[in-house]
Short mmCIF file of the N, C-alpha and C atoms (twelve columns), coordinates in Angstrom:
data_MODEL
# 
_entry.id   MODEL 
# 
loop_
_atom_site.group_PDB 
_atom_site.id 
_atom_site.type_symbol 
_atom_site.label_atom_id 
_atom_site.label_alt_id 
_atom_site.label_comp_id 
_atom_site.label_asym_id 
_atom_site.label_seq_id 
_atom_site.Cartn_x 
_atom_site.Cartn_y 
_atom_site.Cartn_z 
_atom_site.pdbx_PDB_model_num 
ATOM 1   N N  . UNK A 1   81.931  2.593   17.838 1 
ATOM 2   C CA . UNK A 1   83.300  2.125   17.877 1 
ATOM 3   C C  . UNK A 1   84.111  2.954   16.892 1 
ATOM 4   N N  . UNK A 2   85.222  3.437   17.306 1 
ATOM 5   C CA . UNK A 2   86.138  4.138   16.420 1 
ATOM 6   C C  . UNK A 2   86.936  3.077   15.686 1 
ATOM 7   N N  . UNK A 3   86.995  3.176   14.388 1 
ATOM 8   C CA . UNK A 3   87.757  2.164   13.674 1 
ATOM 9   C C  . UNK A 3   87.399  2.104   12.216 1 
ATOM 10  N N  . UNK A 4   87.470  0.904   11.652 1 
ATOM 11  C CA . UNK A 4   87.264  0.736   10.219 1 
ATOM 12  C C  . UNK A 4   85.851  1.135   9.811  1 
ATOM 13  N N  . UNK A 5   85.750  1.662   8.613  1 
ATOM 14  C CA . UNK A 5   84.451  2.097   8.111  1 
ATOM 15  C C  . UNK A 5   83.702  0.981   7.408  1 
ATOM 16  N N  . UNK A 6   82.669  1.363   6.699  1 
ATOM 17  C CA . UNK A 6   81.874  0.388   5.969  1 
ATOM 18  C C  . UNK A 6   82.676  -0.165  4.799  1 
ATOM 19  N N  . UNK A 7   82.346  -1.355  4.400  1 
ATOM 20  C CA . UNK A 7   83.008  -1.979  3.269  1 
ATOM 21  C C  . UNK A 7   84.300  -2.693  3.597  1 
ATOM 22  N N  . UNK A 8   84.708  -2.688  4.847  1 
ATOM 23  C CA . UNK A 8   85.950  -3.367  5.238  1 
ATOM 24  C C  . UNK A 8   85.717  -4.886  5.231  1 
ATOM 25  N N  . UNK A 9   86.746  -5.629  4.883  1 
ATOM 26  C CA . UNK A 9   86.671  -7.091  4.942  1 
ATOM 27  C C  . UNK A 9   86.849  -7.524  6.402  1 
ATOM 28  N N  . UNK A 10  86.047  -8.493  6.823  1 
ATOM 29  C CA . UNK A 10  86.088  -8.966  8.208  1 
ATOM 30  C C  . UNK A 10  86.216  -10.485 8.203  1 
ATOM 31  N N  . UNK A 11  87.163  -10.991 8.970  1 
ATOM 32  C CA . UNK A 11  87.381  -12.432 9.085  1 
ATOM 33  C C  . UNK A 11  87.291  -12.839 10.546 1 
ATOM 34  N N  . UNK A 12  86.488  -13.866 10.837 1 
ATOM 35  C CA . UNK A 12  86.406  -14.436 12.179 1 
ATOM 36  C C  . UNK A 12  87.275  -15.677 12.235 1 
ATOM 37  N N  . UNK A 13  88.119  -15.778 13.239 1 
ATOM 38  C CA . UNK A 13  88.859  -17.007 13.502 1 
ATOM 39  C C  . UNK A 13  87.918  -17.921 14.271 1 
ATOM 40  N N  . UNK A 14  87.464  -18.994 13.639 1 
ATOM 41  C CA . UNK A 14  86.371  -19.793 14.192 1 
ATOM 42  C C  . UNK A 14  86.678  -20.496 15.505 1 
ATOM 43  N N  . UNK A 15  87.864  -21.028 15.662 1 
ATOM 44  C CA . UNK A 15  88.194  -21.728 16.902 1 
ATOM 45  C C  . UNK A 15  88.457  -20.759 18.032 1 
ATOM 46  N N  . UNK A 16  88.506  -21.259 19.268 1 
ATOM 47  C CA . UNK A 16  88.811  -20.379 20.398 1 
ATOM 48  C C  . UNK A 16  90.251  -19.882 20.331 1 
ATOM 49  N N  . UNK A 17  90.468  -18.668 20.801 1 
ATOM 50  C CA . UNK A 17  91.786  -18.038 20.783 1 
ATOM 51  C C  . UNK A 17  92.234  -17.762 22.207 1 
ATOM 52  N N  . UNK A 18  93.504  -17.930 22.452 1 
ATOM 53  C CA . UNK A 18  94.099  -17.583 23.737 1 
ATOM 54  C C  . UNK A 18  94.077  -16.054 23.852 1 
ATOM 55  N N  . UNK A 19  93.277  -15.526 24.746 1 
ATOM 56  C CA . UNK A 19  93.103  -14.078 24.870 1 
ATOM 57  C C  . UNK A 19  94.316  -13.391 25.496 1 
ATOM 58  N N  . UNK A 20  95.333  -14.137 25.875 1 
ATOM 59  C CA . UNK A 20  96.569  -13.513 26.343 1 
ATOM 60  C C  . UNK A 20  97.406  -12.997 25.180 1 
ATOM 61  N N  . UNK A 21  97.073  -13.418 23.967 1 
ATOM 62  C CA . UNK A 21  97.826  -12.974 22.788 1 
ATOM 63  C C  . UNK A 21  97.618  -11.485 22.548 1 
ATOM 64  N N  . UNK A 22  98.682  -10.834 22.158 1 
ATOM 65  C CA . UNK A 22  98.622  -9.422  21.812 1 
ATOM 66  C C  . UNK A 22  98.655  -9.248  20.302 1 
ATOM 67  N N  . UNK A 23  99.059  -8.076  19.868 1 
ATOM 68  C CA . UNK A 23  99.074  -7.747  18.446 1 
ATOM 69  C C  . UNK A 23  99.942  -8.724  17.658 1 
ATOM 70  N N  . UNK A 24  101.141 -9.000  18.119 1 
ATOM 71  C CA . UNK A 24  102.055 -9.872  17.383 1 
ATOM 72  C C  . UNK A 24  101.494 -11.285 17.248 1 
ATOM 73  N N  . UNK A 25  100.981 -11.837 18.335 1 
ATOM 74  C CA . UNK A 25  100.418 -13.194 18.307 1 
ATOM 75  C C  . UNK A 25  99.181  -13.292 17.445 1 
ATOM 76  N N  . UNK A 26  98.302  -12.284 17.514 1 
ATOM 77  C CA . UNK A 26  97.086  -12.298 16.696 1 
ATOM 78  C C  . UNK A 26  97.412  -12.089 15.217 1 
ATOM 79  N N  . UNK A 27  98.401  -11.248 14.923 1 
ATOM 80  C CA . UNK A 27  98.822  -11.060 13.531 1 
ATOM 81  C C  . UNK A 27  99.371  -12.371 12.971 1 
ATOM 82  N N  . UNK A 28  100.095 -13.122 13.790 1 
ATOM 83  C CA . UNK A 28  100.613 -14.422 13.358 1 
ATOM 84  C C  . UNK A 28  99.467  -15.387 13.078 1 
ATOM 85  N N  . UNK A 29  98.417  -15.374 13.905 1 
ATOM 86  C CA . UNK A 29  97.242  -16.221 13.656 1 
ATOM 87  C C  . UNK A 29  96.540  -15.819 12.360 1 
ATOM 88  N N  . UNK A 30  96.421  -14.517 12.123 1 
ATOM 89  C CA . UNK A 30  95.790  -14.049 10.893 1 
ATOM 90  C C  . UNK A 30  96.547  -14.563 9.674  1 
ATOM 91  N N  . UNK A 31  97.859  -14.560 9.770  1 
ATOM 92  C CA . UNK A 31  98.672  -14.991 8.637  1 
ATOM 93  C C  . UNK A 31  98.726  -16.517 8.511  1 
ATOM 94  N N  . UNK A 32  98.980  -17.218 9.606  1 
ATOM 95  C CA . UNK A 32  99.211  -18.659 9.544  1 
ATOM 96  C C  . UNK A 32  97.920  -19.478 9.515  1 
ATOM 97  N N  . UNK A 33  96.934  -19.093 10.319 1 
ATOM 98  C CA . UNK A 33  95.697  -19.871 10.425 1 
ATOM 99  C C  . UNK A 33  94.647  -19.392 9.418  1 
ATOM 100 N N  . UNK A 34  94.452  -18.079 9.330  1 
ATOM 101 C CA . UNK A 34  93.425  -17.540 8.436  1 
ATOM 102 C C  . UNK A 34  93.940  -17.338 7.013  1 
ATOM 103 N N  . UNK A 35  95.256  -17.430 6.836  1 
ATOM 104 C CA . UNK A 35  95.893  -17.277 5.526  1 
ATOM 105 C C  . UNK A 35  95.601  -15.925 4.878  1 
ATOM 106 N N  . UNK A 36  95.673  -14.868 5.694  1 
ATOM 107 C CA . UNK A 36  95.452  -13.506 5.241  1 
ATOM 108 C C  . UNK A 36  96.642  -12.650 5.665  1 
ATOM 109 N N  . UNK A 37  96.877  -11.584 4.929  1 
ATOM 110 C CA . UNK A 37  97.939  -10.650 5.302  1 
ATOM 111 C C  . UNK A 37  97.422  -9.747  6.419  1 
ATOM 112 N N  . UNK A 38  98.065  -9.756  7.579  1 
ATOM 113 C CA . UNK A 38  97.577  -8.965  8.710  1 
ATOM 114 C C  . UNK A 38  97.495  -7.464  8.424  1 
ATOM 115 N N  . UNK A 39  98.383  -6.940  7.589  1 
ATOM 116 C CA . UNK A 39  98.399  -5.507  7.292  1 
ATOM 117 C C  . UNK A 39  97.628  -5.172  6.013  1 
ATOM 118 N N  . UNK A 40  96.638  -5.998  5.679  1 
ATOM 119 C CA . UNK A 40  95.874  -5.803  4.448  1 
ATOM 120 C C  . UNK A 40  94.760  -4.773  4.581  1 
ATOM 121 N N  . UNK A 41  94.465  -4.353  5.802  1 
ATOM 122 C CA . UNK A 41  93.349  -3.433  6.025  1 
ATOM 123 C C  . UNK A 41  92.077  -4.149  6.433  1 
ATOM 124 N N  . UNK A 42  92.121  -5.476  6.498  1 
ATOM 125 C CA . UNK A 42  90.960  -6.252  6.952  1 
ATOM 126 C C  . UNK A 42  90.910  -6.245  8.480  1 
ATOM 127 N N  . UNK A 43  89.752  -6.570  9.010  1 
ATOM 128 C CA . UNK A 43  89.567  -6.721  10.455 1 
ATOM 129 C C  . UNK A 43  89.559  -8.212  10.759 1 
ATOM 130 N N  . UNK A 44  90.297  -8.604  11.781 1 
ATOM 131 C CA . UNK A 44  90.362  -9.994  12.204 1 
ATOM 132 C C  . UNK A 44  89.761  -10.089 13.599 1 
ATOM 133 N N  . UNK A 45  88.763  -10.950 13.760 1 
ATOM 134 C CA . UNK A 45  88.059  -11.091 15.033 1 
ATOM 135 C C  . UNK A 45  88.427  -12.422 15.676 1 
ATOM 136 N N  . UNK A 46  88.706  -12.375 16.980 1 
ATOM 137 C CA . UNK A 46  89.093  -13.543 17.753 1 
ATOM 138 C C  . UNK A 46  88.267  -13.564 19.035 1 
ATOM 139 N N  . UNK A 47  87.763  -14.758 19.396 1 
ATOM 140 C CA . UNK A 47  86.963  -14.899 20.613 1 
ATOM 141 C C  . UNK A 47  87.637  -15.882 21.548 1 
ATOM 142 N N  . UNK A 48  87.558  -15.596 22.829 1 
ATOM 143 C CA . UNK A 48  88.123  -16.474 23.840 1 
ATOM 144 C C  . UNK A 48  87.282  -17.721 24.054 1 
ATOM 145 N N  . UNK A 49  87.832  -18.669 24.789 1 
ATOM 146 C CA . UNK A 49  87.177  -19.965 25.021 1 
ATOM 147 C C  . UNK A 49  85.821  -19.815 25.719 1 
ATOM 148 N N  . UNK A 50  85.732  -18.912 26.693 1 
ATOM 149 C CA . UNK A 50  84.472  -18.732 27.431 1 
ATOM 150 C C  . UNK A 50  83.416  -18.006 26.617 1 
ATOM 151 N N  . UNK A 51  83.842  -17.303 25.583 1 
ATOM 152 C CA . UNK A 51  82.889  -16.629 24.704 1 
ATOM 153 C C  . UNK A 51  82.512  -15.228 25.118 1 
ATOM 154 N N  . UNK A 52  83.035  -14.751 26.246 1 
ATOM 155 C CA . UNK A 52  82.665  -13.418 26.716 1 
ATOM 156 C C  . UNK A 52  83.694  -12.351 26.355 1 
ATOM 157 N N  . UNK A 53  84.759  -12.751 25.655 1 
ATOM 158 C CA . UNK A 53  85.834  -11.815 25.297 1 
ATOM 159 C C  . UNK A 53  86.053  -11.831 23.793 1 
ATOM 160 N N  . UNK A 54  86.244  -10.633 23.255 1 
ATOM 161 C CA . UNK A 54  86.424  -10.476 21.817 1 
ATOM 162 C C  . UNK A 54  87.568  -9.510  21.567 1 
ATOM 163 N N  . UNK A 55  88.458  -9.883  20.654 1 
ATOM 164 C CA . UNK A 55  89.528  -8.992  20.223 1 
ATOM 165 C C  . UNK A 55  89.431  -8.806  18.721 1 
ATOM 166 N N  . UNK A 56  89.584  -7.559  18.293 1 
ATOM 167 C CA . UNK A 56  89.613  -7.226  16.874 1 
ATOM 168 C C  . UNK A 56  90.984  -6.644  16.566 1 
ATOM 169 N N  . UNK A 57  91.601  -7.139  15.512 1 
ATOM 170 C CA . UNK A 57  92.888  -6.642  15.056 1 
ATOM 171 C C  . UNK A 57  92.687  -5.972  13.713 1 
ATOM 172 N N  . UNK A 58  93.223  -4.759  13.577 1 
ATOM 173 C CA . UNK A 58  92.993  -3.967  12.367 1 
ATOM 174 C C  . UNK A 58  94.220  -3.115  12.068 1 
ATOM 175 N N  . UNK A 59  94.658  -3.114  10.817 1 
ATOM 176 C CA . UNK A 59  95.758  -2.260  10.355 1 
ATOM 177 C C  . UNK A 59  95.136  -1.013  9.763  1 
ATOM 178 N N  . UNK A 60  95.451  0.160   10.310 1 
ATOM 179 C CA . UNK A 60  94.823  1.403   9.836  1 
ATOM 180 C C  . UNK A 60  95.670  2.176   8.836  1 
ATOM 181 N N  . UNK A 61  96.764  1.575   8.393  1 
ATOM 182 C CA . UNK A 61  97.636  2.242   7.443  1 
ATOM 183 C C  . UNK A 61  98.897  2.797   8.088  1 
ATOM 184 N N  . UNK A 62  98.849  2.997   9.392  1 
ATOM 185 C CA . UNK A 62  100.007 3.507   10.130 1 
ATOM 186 C C  . UNK A 62  100.515 2.506   11.153 1 
ATOM 187 N N  . UNK A 63  99.634  1.644   11.597 1 
ATOM 188 C CA . UNK A 63  99.986  0.664   12.615 1 
ATOM 189 C C  . UNK A 63  98.783  -0.193  12.941 1 
ATOM 190 N N  . UNK A 64  98.992  -1.164  13.811 1 
ATOM 191 C CA . UNK A 64  97.902  -2.044  14.212 1 
ATOM 192 C C  . UNK A 64  97.080  -1.426  15.332 1 
ATOM 193 N N  . UNK A 65  95.776  -1.630  15.251 1 
ATOM 194 C CA . UNK A 65  94.849  -1.254  16.320 1 
ATOM 195 C C  . UNK A 65  94.308  -2.557  16.907 1 
ATOM 196 N N  . UNK A 66  94.230  -2.612  18.215 1 
ATOM 197 C CA . UNK A 66  93.690  -3.783  18.885 1 
ATOM 198 C C  . UNK A 66  92.520  -3.339  19.751 1 
ATOM 199 N N  . UNK A 67  91.341  -3.840  19.425 1 
ATOM 200 C CA . UNK A 67  90.132  -3.539  20.185 1 
ATOM 201 C C  . UNK A 67  89.814  -4.760  21.032 1 
ATOM 202 N N  . UNK A 68  89.417  -4.528  22.282 1 
ATOM 203 C CA . UNK A 68  89.166  -5.624  23.216 1 
ATOM 204 C C  . UNK A 68  87.888  -5.317  23.969 1 
ATOM 205 N N  . UNK A 69  86.978  -6.283  23.984 1 
ATOM 206 C CA . UNK A 69  85.717  -6.076  24.699 1 
ATOM 207 C C  . UNK A 69  85.402  -7.321  25.509 1 
ATOM 208 N N  . UNK A 70  84.964  -7.099  26.752 1 
ATOM 209 C CA . UNK A 70  84.539  -8.166  27.643 1 
ATOM 210 C C  . UNK A 70  83.087  -7.895  28.003 1 
ATOM 211 N N  . UNK A 71  82.217  -8.866  27.734 1 
ATOM 212 C CA . UNK A 71  80.804  -8.709  28.076 1 
ATOM 213 C C  . UNK A 71  80.584  -8.967  29.562 1 
ATOM 214 N N  . UNK A 72  79.761  -8.150  30.182 1 
ATOM 215 C CA . UNK A 72  79.391  -8.363  31.584 1 
ATOM 216 C C  . UNK A 72  78.514  -9.609  31.723 1 
ATOM 217 N N  . UNK A 73  77.593  -9.778  30.767 1 
ATOM 218 C CA . UNK A 73  76.693  -10.943 30.755 1 
ATOM 219 C C  . UNK A 73  76.598  -11.450 29.328 1 
ATOM 220 N N  . UNK A 74  76.434  -12.747 29.179 1 
ATOM 221 C CA . UNK A 74  76.231  -13.333 27.865 1 
ATOM 222 C C  . UNK A 74  77.537  -13.679 27.165 1 
ATOM 223 N N  . UNK A 75  77.374  -14.083 25.916 1 
ATOM 224 C CA . UNK A 75  78.504  -14.508 25.105 1 
ATOM 225 C C  . UNK A 75  78.378  -13.908 23.714 1 
ATOM 226 N N  . UNK A 76  79.508  -13.711 23.070 1 
ATOM 227 C CA . UNK A 76  79.491  -13.251 21.697 1 
ATOM 228 C C  . UNK A 76  79.054  -14.406 20.794 1 
ATOM 229 N N  . UNK A 77  78.120  -14.167 19.869 1 
ATOM 230 C CA . UNK A 77  77.694  -15.234 18.958 1 
ATOM 231 C C  . UNK A 77  78.843  -15.620 18.032 1 
ATOM 232 N N  . UNK A 78  79.015  -16.922 17.826 1 
ATOM 233 C CA . UNK A 78  80.165  -17.404 17.071 1 
ATOM 234 C C  . UNK A 78  79.772  -18.636 16.275 1 
ATOM 235 N N  . UNK A 79  80.360  -18.852 15.109 1 
ATOM 236 C CA . UNK A 79  80.037  -20.050 14.323 1 
ATOM 237 C C  . UNK A 79  80.498  -21.312 15.035 1 
ATOM 238 N N  . UNK A 80  79.833  -22.429 14.760 1 
ATOM 239 C CA . UNK A 80  80.145  -23.701 15.412 1 
ATOM 240 C C  . UNK A 80  81.356  -24.399 14.800 1 
ATOM 241 N N  . UNK A 81  81.867  -23.899 13.702 1 
ATOM 242 C CA . UNK A 81  83.017  -24.506 13.038 1 
ATOM 243 C C  . UNK A 81  84.217  -24.475 13.980 1 
ATOM 244 N N  . UNK A 82  84.968  -25.575 14.034 1 
ATOM 245 C CA . UNK A 82  86.087  -25.677 14.978 1 
ATOM 246 C C  . UNK A 82  87.324  -24.901 14.538 1 
ATOM 247 N N  . UNK A 83  87.521  -24.757 13.247 1 
ATOM 248 C CA . UNK A 83  88.687  -24.009 12.783 1 
ATOM 249 C C  . UNK A 83  88.373  -23.353 11.447 1 
ATOM 250 N N  . UNK A 84  89.318  -22.576 10.949 1 
ATOM 251 C CA . UNK A 84  89.101  -21.862 9.702  1 
ATOM 252 C C  . UNK A 84  88.615  -20.454 9.956  1 
ATOM 253 N N  . UNK A 85  88.042  -19.871 8.919  1 
ATOM 254 C CA . UNK A 85  87.584  -18.484 9.011  1 
ATOM 255 C C  . UNK A 85  86.195  -18.344 8.398  1 
ATOM 256 N N  . UNK A 86  85.473  -17.360 8.895  1 
ATOM 257 C CA . UNK A 86  84.179  -16.986 8.344  1 
ATOM 258 C C  . UNK A 86  84.277  -15.522 7.969  1 
ATOM 259 N N  . UNK A 87  83.729  -15.161 6.847  1 
ATOM 260 C CA . UNK A 87  83.768  -13.780 6.373  1 
ATOM 261 C C  . UNK A 87  82.476  -13.080 6.763  1 
ATOM 262 N N  . UNK A 88  82.591  -11.855 7.304  1 
ATOM 263 C CA . UNK A 88  81.432  -11.054 7.695  1 
ATOM 264 C C  . UNK A 88  81.415  -9.741  6.926  1 
ATOM 265 N N  . UNK A 89  80.269  -9.112  6.910  1 
ATOM 266 C CA . UNK A 89  80.159  -7.756  6.382  1 
ATOM 267 C C  . UNK A 89  80.457  -6.778  7.515  1 
ATOM 268 N N  . UNK A 90  80.658  -5.517  7.172  1 
ATOM 269 C CA . UNK A 90  80.903  -4.524  8.219  1 
ATOM 270 C C  . UNK A 90  79.662  -4.355  9.098  1 
ATOM 271 N N  . UNK A 91  78.464  -4.541  8.540  1 
ATOM 272 C CA . UNK A 91  77.230  -4.464  9.335  1 
ATOM 273 C C  . UNK A 91  77.171  -5.619  10.339 1 
ATOM 274 N N  . UNK A 92  77.553  -6.810  9.906  1 
ATOM 275 C CA . UNK A 92  77.582  -7.951  10.817 1 
ATOM 276 C C  . UNK A 92  78.629  -7.756  11.906 1 
ATOM 277 N N  . UNK A 93  79.757  -7.130  11.566 1 
ATOM 278 C CA . UNK A 93  80.778  -6.817  12.572 1 
ATOM 279 C C  . UNK A 93  80.215  -5.873  13.629 1 
ATOM 280 N N  . UNK A 94  79.471  -4.875  13.203 1 
ATOM 281 C CA . UNK A 94  78.870  -3.938  14.163 1 
ATOM 282 C C  . UNK A 94  77.910  -4.668  15.095 1 
ATOM 283 N N  . UNK A 95  77.120  -5.591  14.558 1 
ATOM 284 C CA . UNK A 95  76.210  -6.370  15.399 1 
ATOM 285 C C  . UNK A 95  76.993  -7.247  16.367 1 
ATOM 286 N N  . UNK A 96  78.044  -7.906  15.869 1 
ATOM 287 C CA . UNK A 96  78.875  -8.754  16.725 1 
ATOM 288 C C  . UNK A 96  79.444  -7.948  17.882 1 
ATOM 289 N N  . UNK A 97  80.004  -6.780  17.602 1 
ATOM 290 C CA . UNK A 97  80.623  -5.943  18.631 1 
ATOM 291 C C  . UNK A 97  79.617  -5.567  19.718 1 
ATOM 292 N N  . UNK A 98  78.338  -5.416  19.335 1 
ATOM 293 C CA . UNK A 98  77.288  -5.073  20.306 1 
ATOM 294 C C  . UNK A 98  76.688  -6.305  20.989 1 
ATOM 295 N N  . UNK A 99  77.163  -7.495  20.620 1 
ATOM 296 C CA . UNK A 99  76.649  -8.724  21.235 1 
ATOM 297 C C  . UNK A 99  75.379  -9.234  20.597 1 
ATOM 298 N N  . UNK A 100 74.995  -8.674  19.460 1 
ATOM 299 C CA . UNK A 100 73.796  -9.103  18.735 1 
ATOM 300 C C  . UNK A 100 74.162  -10.305 17.876 1 
ATOM 301 N N  . UNK A 101 73.267  -11.277 17.804 1 
ATOM 302 C CA . UNK A 101 73.540  -12.454 16.986 1 
ATOM 303 C C  . UNK A 101 73.468  -12.079 15.517 1 
ATOM 304 N N  . UNK A 102 74.613  -11.870 14.900 1 
ATOM 305 C CA . UNK A 102 74.710  -11.457 13.509 1 
ATOM 306 C C  . UNK A 102 74.237  -12.548 12.554 1 
ATOM 307 N N  . UNK A 103 74.128  -13.790 13.039 1 
ATOM 308 C CA . UNK A 103 73.681  -14.894 12.185 1 
ATOM 309 C C  . UNK A 103 72.177  -14.878 11.998 1 
ATOM 310 N N  . UNK A 104 71.445  -14.381 13.005 1 
ATOM 311 C CA . UNK A 104 69.983  -14.343 12.951 1 
ATOM 312 C C  . UNK A 104 69.477  -13.069 13.617 1 
ATOM 313 N N  . UNK A 105 69.732  -11.910 13.014 1 
ATOM 314 C CA . UNK A 105 69.260  -10.677 13.662 1 
ATOM 315 C C  . UNK A 105 67.731  -10.655 13.719 1 
ATOM 316 N N  . UNK A 106 67.202  -10.191 14.827 1 
ATOM 317 C CA . UNK A 106 65.755  -10.090 15.005 1 
ATOM 318 C C  . UNK A 106 65.333  -8.672  14.662 1 
ATOM 319 N N  . UNK A 107 64.885  -8.495  13.440 1 
ATOM 320 C CA . UNK A 107 64.469  -7.171  13.000 1 
ATOM 321 C C  . UNK A 107 63.037  -6.882  13.425 1 
ATOM 322 N N  . UNK A 108 62.349  -7.882  13.972 1 
ATOM 323 C CA . UNK A 108 60.973  -7.683  14.396 1 
ATOM 324 C C  . UNK A 108 60.016  -7.831  13.228 1 
ATOM 325 N N  . UNK A 109 58.785  -8.057  13.537 1 
ATOM 326 C CA . UNK A 109 57.761  -8.200  12.497 1 
ATOM 327 C C  . UNK A 109 57.344  -6.815  12.006 1 
ATOM 328 N N  . UNK A 110 56.989  -6.721  10.730 1 
ATOM 329 C CA . UNK A 110 56.510  -5.439  10.241 1 
ATOM 330 C C  . UNK A 110 55.217  -5.050  10.948 1 
ATOM 331 N N  . UNK A 111 54.957  -3.760  11.100 1 
ATOM 332 C CA . UNK A 111 53.732  -3.358  11.789 1 
ATOM 333 C C  . UNK A 111 52.491  -3.831  11.043 1 
ATOM 334 N N  . UNK A 112 51.498  -4.183  11.821 1 
ATOM 335 C CA . UNK A 112 50.233  -4.651  11.223 1 
ATOM 336 C C  . UNK A 112 49.538  -3.498  10.534 1 
ATOM 337 N N  . UNK A 113 48.940  -3.793  9.405  1 
ATOM 338 C CA . UNK A 113 48.215  -2.757  8.662  1 
ATOM 339 C C  . UNK A 113 46.812  -2.612  9.240  1 
ATOM 340 N N  . UNK A 114 46.425  -1.418  9.449  1 
ATOM 341 C CA . UNK A 114 45.078  -1.134  9.958  1 
ATOM 342 C C  . UNK A 114 44.269  -0.607  8.782  1 
ATOM 343 N N  . UNK A 115 43.111  -1.228  8.540  1 
ATOM 344 C CA . UNK A 115 42.279  -0.789  7.407  1 
ATOM 345 C C  . UNK A 115 41.225  0.186   7.839  1 
# 
């Protein structure tokens, strides 16, 4: 994904978001609901009611970038909290964007030692 690098602050809007909202509407949610400055350089993640759509809003210093992804199958993993925000790391954001459950990544068992 082209966009913010490592170390960026990431906020998930926990409740479902109307995916018809564009940059202006999502920036208003970031400010009013998440209580963050939309142009702060943080990434704001919003998921639709069905769970298969994800929008990321990001200020790159020159303007807003809006990333939109629709999964063909499955749903984006999301916290069960009805409202508020959850903070993620940039690594967790990368997992979320790929549809990986960032809450419980399966790194696999270490290889068995052969003596």
